[in-house]
Amino acid sequence: MPEDSALRPFRIAVPQADLDDLRARLARTRWPEEAPVADWSYGVPVGYLRGLAEYWRTGYDWRAHEAELNRFPQVTTVIDGEHLHALHVRSPEPGALPLIVTHGWPGSIVEFTKVIGPLTDPRSHGADPADAFHVVAPSLPGFAFSGPTRSAGWTLRRIARAWAEWMDRLGYERYGAQGGDTGSLVSPMLGRVAPERVVGVHVNGALGHPRGDLVAPEDLTGPERARLRLYTDTGDRSGYATIQSTRPQTLAYGLQDSPAGQLAWITEKFREWTDPARELPEDAVDRDQLLTNVSVYWLTGTAGSSARLYRDGAMDWSQSMGRSAVPTGVAVFPGDAGIRRIAERDDNVVHWSEFGRGGHFAAMEAPDLLVEDVRAFFR
């Protein structure tokens, strides 16, 4: 039977019963004992998470943020057998460049709420209208409103092919691609899947991965050597990825049943990956925006299907994607592992920026810097 390729408008409308259930579960949380050392070295401290969970239960207003997300036009369609979702925000500028932006784990389309306005309507934000974009922000397969997925095998290439299909169905023949985290892998792959369509690729974070032919550390600058250690000295920083790439279904039982567990699993990464100069996650990102991101995972029941990205794409992360001639730009924020000579090995890097503030979640932490770098690259 032919696939249903229709585009359907979508609005987020979480049943009130689901919000009541969330608050009831948070109130009944069975808290563990504090670790022997009450800092972050054993994981998220109990005292910290209890305070954040209590605010989520009694102070956070999902309906306000649901309405904020619904300000952005949204669409769903079936691609490769799965119901997928995207924000689709057209610019008022007729000459705007279509741009598909991709999040990663543990992010979501919530990451982009602060950058969509400046990207689509620079005139209203005091910038040059010639820098306008039509923004398409899909939810990755298995994430949020693109999940839970029923099929396995969502590799980077399969996702990139789905993204090319998204842009084709939306009527865009030539477009740019941008992404961070998993998006910094999907966006360059899209340039390889559809090089005749993609005018340029911009990523924030690392691009490429060191392999055996890496130059000697002594040939790198001091900052580059520090970033190289982020690639090689993963240690306990990679524990989450080991679990998600091997037994995501087992992990899902805890995260699907306990909102406190889901909150801890995501919040730890926001503490570890945000600007190193910031002590706590809410010092780096807006607390309500963080909780909206967590709420999206919880309310859509996609903890398990989103984690499967790591199992399905396990062979992709450190493999060469092949040489690409598509012009590529890279923005490196504090804590990122970007090294230009690694990025240049397989990609046509024509733009490189390094910033002194922000972090892994650049669209949330330093939206002004990210927006201007995207504009500068495509300009």
Coordinates of N, CA, C and O in Angstrom, one line a residue, residues 180-262:
G180 N 23.0 20.7 16.0 CA 23.9 20.5 17.1 C 23.7 19.1 17.7 O 22.7 18.5 17.4
D181 N 24.7 18.6 18.4 CA 24.6 17.3 19.0 C 24.4 16.3 17.9 O 25.1 16.3 16.9
T182 N 23.3 15.4 17.9 CA 23.1 14.5 16.8 C 22.9 15.3 15.5 O 23.2 14.8 14.4
G183 N 22.3 16.5 15.6 CA 22.1 17.3 14.5 C 23.4 17.6 13.8 O 23.4 17.9 12.6
S184 N 24.5 17.7 14.5 CA 25.8 17.9 13.9 C 26.3 16.8 13.1 O 27.3 16.9 12.4
L185 N 25.7 15.6 13.2 CA 26.0 14.5 12.4 C 24.9 14.3 11.2 O 25.3 14.0 10.1
V186 N 23.6 14.5 11.6 CA 22.6 14.4 10.6 C 22.7 15.5 9.5 O 22.6 15.2 8.3
S187 N 23.0 16.7 9.9 CA 23.1 17.8 8.9 C 24.2 17.6 7.9 O 23.9 17.7 6.6
P188 N 25.4 17.2 8.3 CA 26.4 16.9 7.2 C 26.0 15.6 6.4 O 26.3 15.6 5.2
M189 N 25.3 14.7 7.0 CA 24.9 13.5 6.3 C 23.9 13.9 5.2 O 23.9 13.4 4.1
L190 N 23.0 14.9 5.6 CA 22.0 15.4 4.6 C 22.7 16.0 3.4 O 22.3 15.8 2.2
G191 N 23.9 16.7 3.6 CA 24.6 17.2 2.5 C 25.2 16.1 1.6 O 25.4 16.4 0.5
R192 N 25.5 15.0 2.2 CA 26.0 13.8 1.4 C 24.8 13.1 0.7 O 25.0 12.6 -0.4
V193 N 23.7 13.0 1.3 CA 22.5 12.4 0.7 C 21.9 13.2 -0.4 O 21.5 12.6 -1.5
A194 N 21.9 14.5 -0.3 CA 21.3 15.4 -1.3 C 22.2 16.6 -1.6 O 21.8 17.7 -1.4
P195 N 23.4 16.3 -2.1 CA 24.4 17.4 -2.3 C 23.9 18.4 -3.4 O 24.3 19.6 -3.3
E196 N 23.0 18.0 -4.3 CA 22.5 18.9 -5.3 C 21.4 19.8 -4.7 O 21.1 20.9 -5.4
R197 N 20.9 19.5 -3.5 CA 19.9 20.4 -2.9 C 20.4 21.2 -1.8 O 19.9 22.3 -1.5
V198 N 21.4 20.7 -1.0 CA 21.9 21.4 0.2 C 23.0 22.5 -0.2 O 24.1 22.1 -0.7
V199 N 22.7 23.7 0.0 CA 23.6 24.8 -0.4 C 24.8 25.0 0.6 O 25.8 25.5 0.3
G200 N 24.5 24.5 1.9 CA 25.6 24.7 2.9 C 25.1 24.0 4.2 O 23.9 23.8 4.4
V201 N 26.1 23.6 5.0 CA 25.8 22.9 6.3 C 26.5 23.7 7.4 O 27.7 24.0 7.3
H202 N 25.8 24.0 8.4 CA 26.4 24.7 9.6 C 26.1 23.8 10.8 O 25.0 23.4 11.0
V203 N 27.1 23.6 11.6 CA 26.9 22.8 12.8 C 27.5 23.6 14.0 O 28.5 24.4 13.9
N204 N 27.0 23.3 15.2 CA 27.7 23.7 16.4 C 28.1 22.5 17.2 O 27.4 21.5 17.3
G205 N 29.3 22.6 17.7 CA 29.9 21.4 18.3 C 30.9 20.7 17.5 O 31.4 21.3 16.5
A206 N 31.2 19.5 17.8 CA 32.2 18.7 17.1 C 31.7 18.3 15.7 O 30.6 18.1 15.4
L207 N 32.7 18.3 14.8 CA 32.4 17.7 13.4 C 33.6 16.8 13.1 O 34.7 17.2 13.1
G208 N 33.2 15.6 12.8 CA 34.3 14.6 12.6 C 34.7 13.9 13.9 O 34.3 14.3 15.0
H209 N 35.5 12.9 13.8 CA 35.9 12.1 14.9 C 37.3 11.7 14.7 O 37.7 11.2 13.6
P210 N 38.2 11.8 15.7 CA 39.6 11.3 15.5 C 39.7 9.8 15.2 O 39.0 9.0 15.8
R211 N 40.5 9.5 14.2 CA 40.8 8.1 13.8 C 42.3 7.9 13.9 O 43.0 8.8 14.4
G212 N 42.8 6.8 13.4 CA 44.2 6.5 13.5 C 45.1 7.5 12.9 O 46.3 7.5 13.2
D213 N 44.6 8.2 11.9 CA 45.5 9.1 11.1 C 45.5 10.5 11.7 O 46.0 11.5 11.1
L214 N 45.0 10.7 12.9 CA 45.0 12.0 13.6 C 46.4 12.5 13.8 O 47.4 11.7 14.1
V215 N 46.6 13.8 13.6 CA 48.0 14.4 13.8 C 48.3 14.2 15.3 O 47.5 14.0 16.2
A216 N 49.6 14.2 15.6 CA 50.1 14.0 16.9 C 49.6 15.2 17.8 O 49.6 16.3 17.4
P217 N 49.3 14.9 19.1 CA 48.8 15.9 20.0 C 49.8 17.1 20.1 O 49.3 18.2 20.3
E218 N 51.1 16.8 20.0 CA 52.0 17.9 20.1 C 51.9 18.9 19.0 O 52.4 20.1 19.0
D219 N 51.2 18.6 17.9 CA 51.0 19.5 16.8 C 49.8 20.3 16.9 O 49.5 21.1 16.1
L220 N 49.0 20.1 18.0 CA 47.8 20.8 18.2 C 48.1 22.0 19.1 O 49.0 22.0 19.9
T221 N 47.2 23.0 19.1 CA 47.3 24.1 20.0 C 46.8 23.6 21.4 O 46.2 22.6 21.5
G222 N 47.1 24.5 22.4 CA 46.6 24.1 23.8 C 45.1 23.9 23.8 O 44.7 22.8 24.4
P223 N 44.3 24.8 23.3 CA 42.9 24.6 23.3 C 42.5 23.3 22.6 O 41.5 22.6 22.9
E224 N 43.2 23.0 21.5 CA 42.8 21.8 20.7 C 43.2 20.6 21.4 O 42.5 19.6 21.4
R225 N 44.3 20.6 22.2 CA 44.6 19.4 23.0 C 43.6 19.2 24.1 O 43.2 18.0 24.3
A226 N 43.1 20.2 24.6 CA 42.0 20.1 25.6 C 40.7 19.5 25.0 O 40.1 18.6 25.6
R227 N 40.4 19.9 23.8 CA 39.3 19.4 23.1 C 39.5 17.9 22.7 O 38.5 17.1 22.7
L228 N 40.7 17.6 22.3 CA 41.0 16.2 22.0 C 40.7 15.3 23.1 O 40.2 14.2 22.9
R229 N 41.0 15.7 24.3 CA 40.7 14.9 25.5 C 39.2 14.6 25.7 O 38.8 13.6 26.2
L230 N 38.4 15.6 25.2 CA 36.9 15.3 25.2 C 36.5 14.2 24.3 O 35.6 13.5 24.6
Y231 N 37.3 13.9 23.2 CA 37.1 12.8 22.4 C 37.6 11.5 23.0 O 36.9 10.5 22.9
T232 N 38.8 11.6 23.6 CA 39.4 10.3 24.0 C 39.3 9.9 25.5 O 39.2 8.8 25.8
D233 N 39.2 10.9 26.4 CA 39.1 10.6 27.8 C 37.6 10.7 28.2 O 37.3 11.4 29.1
T234 N 36.8 9.9 27.6 CA 35.4 9.9 27.9 C 35.1 9.4 29.3 O 34.3 10.0 30.0
G235 N 35.7 8.4 29.8 CA 35.5 7.9 31.1 C 34.1 7.7 31.5 O 33.2 7.2 30.7
D236 N 33.7 8.3 32.7 CA 32.3 8.1 33.1 C 31.4 9.1 32.4 O 30.1 9.0 32.5
R237 N 31.9 10.0 31.5 CA 31.0 10.9 30.7 C 30.2 10.1 29.7 O 29.2 10.6 29.2
S238 N 30.7 8.9 29.3 CA 30.0 8.1 28.3 C 29.1 7.0 28.8 O 28.6 6.2 28.0
G239 N 28.9 7.0 30.1 CA 28.0 5.9 30.7 C 26.6 5.9 30.1 O 26.1 4.8 29.8
Y240 N 26.0 7.0 30.0 CA 24.7 7.1 29.4 C 24.6 6.5 28.0 O 23.7 5.8 27.7
A241 N 25.6 6.8 27.2 CA 25.7 6.4 25.8 C 25.8 4.8 25.7 O 25.2 4.2 24.9
T242 N 26.6 4.3 26.7 CA 26.8 2.8 26.7 C 25.5 2.1 27.0 O 25.2 1.1 26.3
I243 N 24.8 2.7 27.9 CA 23.5 2.1 28.3 C 22.5 2.2 27.1 O 21.8 1.2 26.7
Q244 N 22.4 3.4 26.5 CA 21.4 3.6 25.5 C 21.7 2.9 24.2 O 20.9 2.6 23.4
S245 N 23.0 2.7 23.9 CA 23.4 2.0 22.7 C 23.4 0.5 22.8 O 23.6 -0.2 21.9
T246 N 23.2 0.0 24.1 CA 23.1 -1.5 24.3 C 21.8 -2.0 24.8 O 21.2 -3.0 24.2
R247 N 21.2 -1.4 25.8 CA 20.0 -1.9 26.4 C 19.0 -0.7 26.6 O 18.5 -0.5 27.7
P248 N 18.6 0.0 25.5 CA 17.7 1.1 25.7 C 16.3 0.6 26.2 O 15.6 1.4 27.0
Q249 N 15.9 -0.6 25.9 CA 14.6 -1.0 26.4 C 14.5 -1.2 27.9 O 13.6 -0.8 28.6
T250 N 15.6 -1.7 28.5 CA 15.7 -1.9 29.9 C 15.6 -0.6 30.6 O 14.9 -0.4 31.6
L251 N 16.4 0.4 30.1 CA 16.4 1.7 30.7 C 15.0 2.3 30.6 O 14.6 3.0 31.6
A252 N 14.3 2.0 29.6 CA 13.0 2.7 29.3 C 12.0 2.4 30.5 O 11.1 3.3 30.8
Y253 N 12.1 1.3 31.1 CA 11.1 1.0 32.2 C 11.2 2.0 33.3 O 10.1 2.5 33.8
G254 N 12.4 2.3 33.7 CA 12.5 3.3 34.8 C 12.1 4.7 34.4 O 11.4 5.4 35.1
L255 N 12.5 5.1 33.2 CA 12.3 6.5 32.7 C 10.8 6.7 32.3 O 10.3 7.8 32.5
Q256 N 10.2 5.6 31.8 CA 8.8 5.7 31.4 C 7.9 5.8 32.6 O 6.8 6.4 32.6
D257 N 8.3 5.2 33.8 CA 7.4 5.1 34.9 C 7.7 6.2 36.0 O 6.8 6.4 36.8
S258 N 8.8 6.8 36.0 CA 9.2 7.8 37.0 C 9.6 9.1 36.4 O 10.6 9.2 35.8
P259 N 8.8 10.1 36.6 CA 9.2 11.4 36.1 C 10.4 12.0 36.8 O 11.2 12.7 36.2
A260 N 10.6 11.6 38.0 CA 11.8 12.0 38.7 C 13.1 11.4 38.0 O 14.1 12.0 37.9
G261 N 12.9 10.1 37.6 CA 14.0 9.4 36.9 C 14.3 10.1 35.6 O 15.4 10.3 35.2
Q262 N 13.2 10.4 34.8 CA 13.4 11.1 33.6 C 14.1 12.5 33.8 O 14.9 12.9 33.0

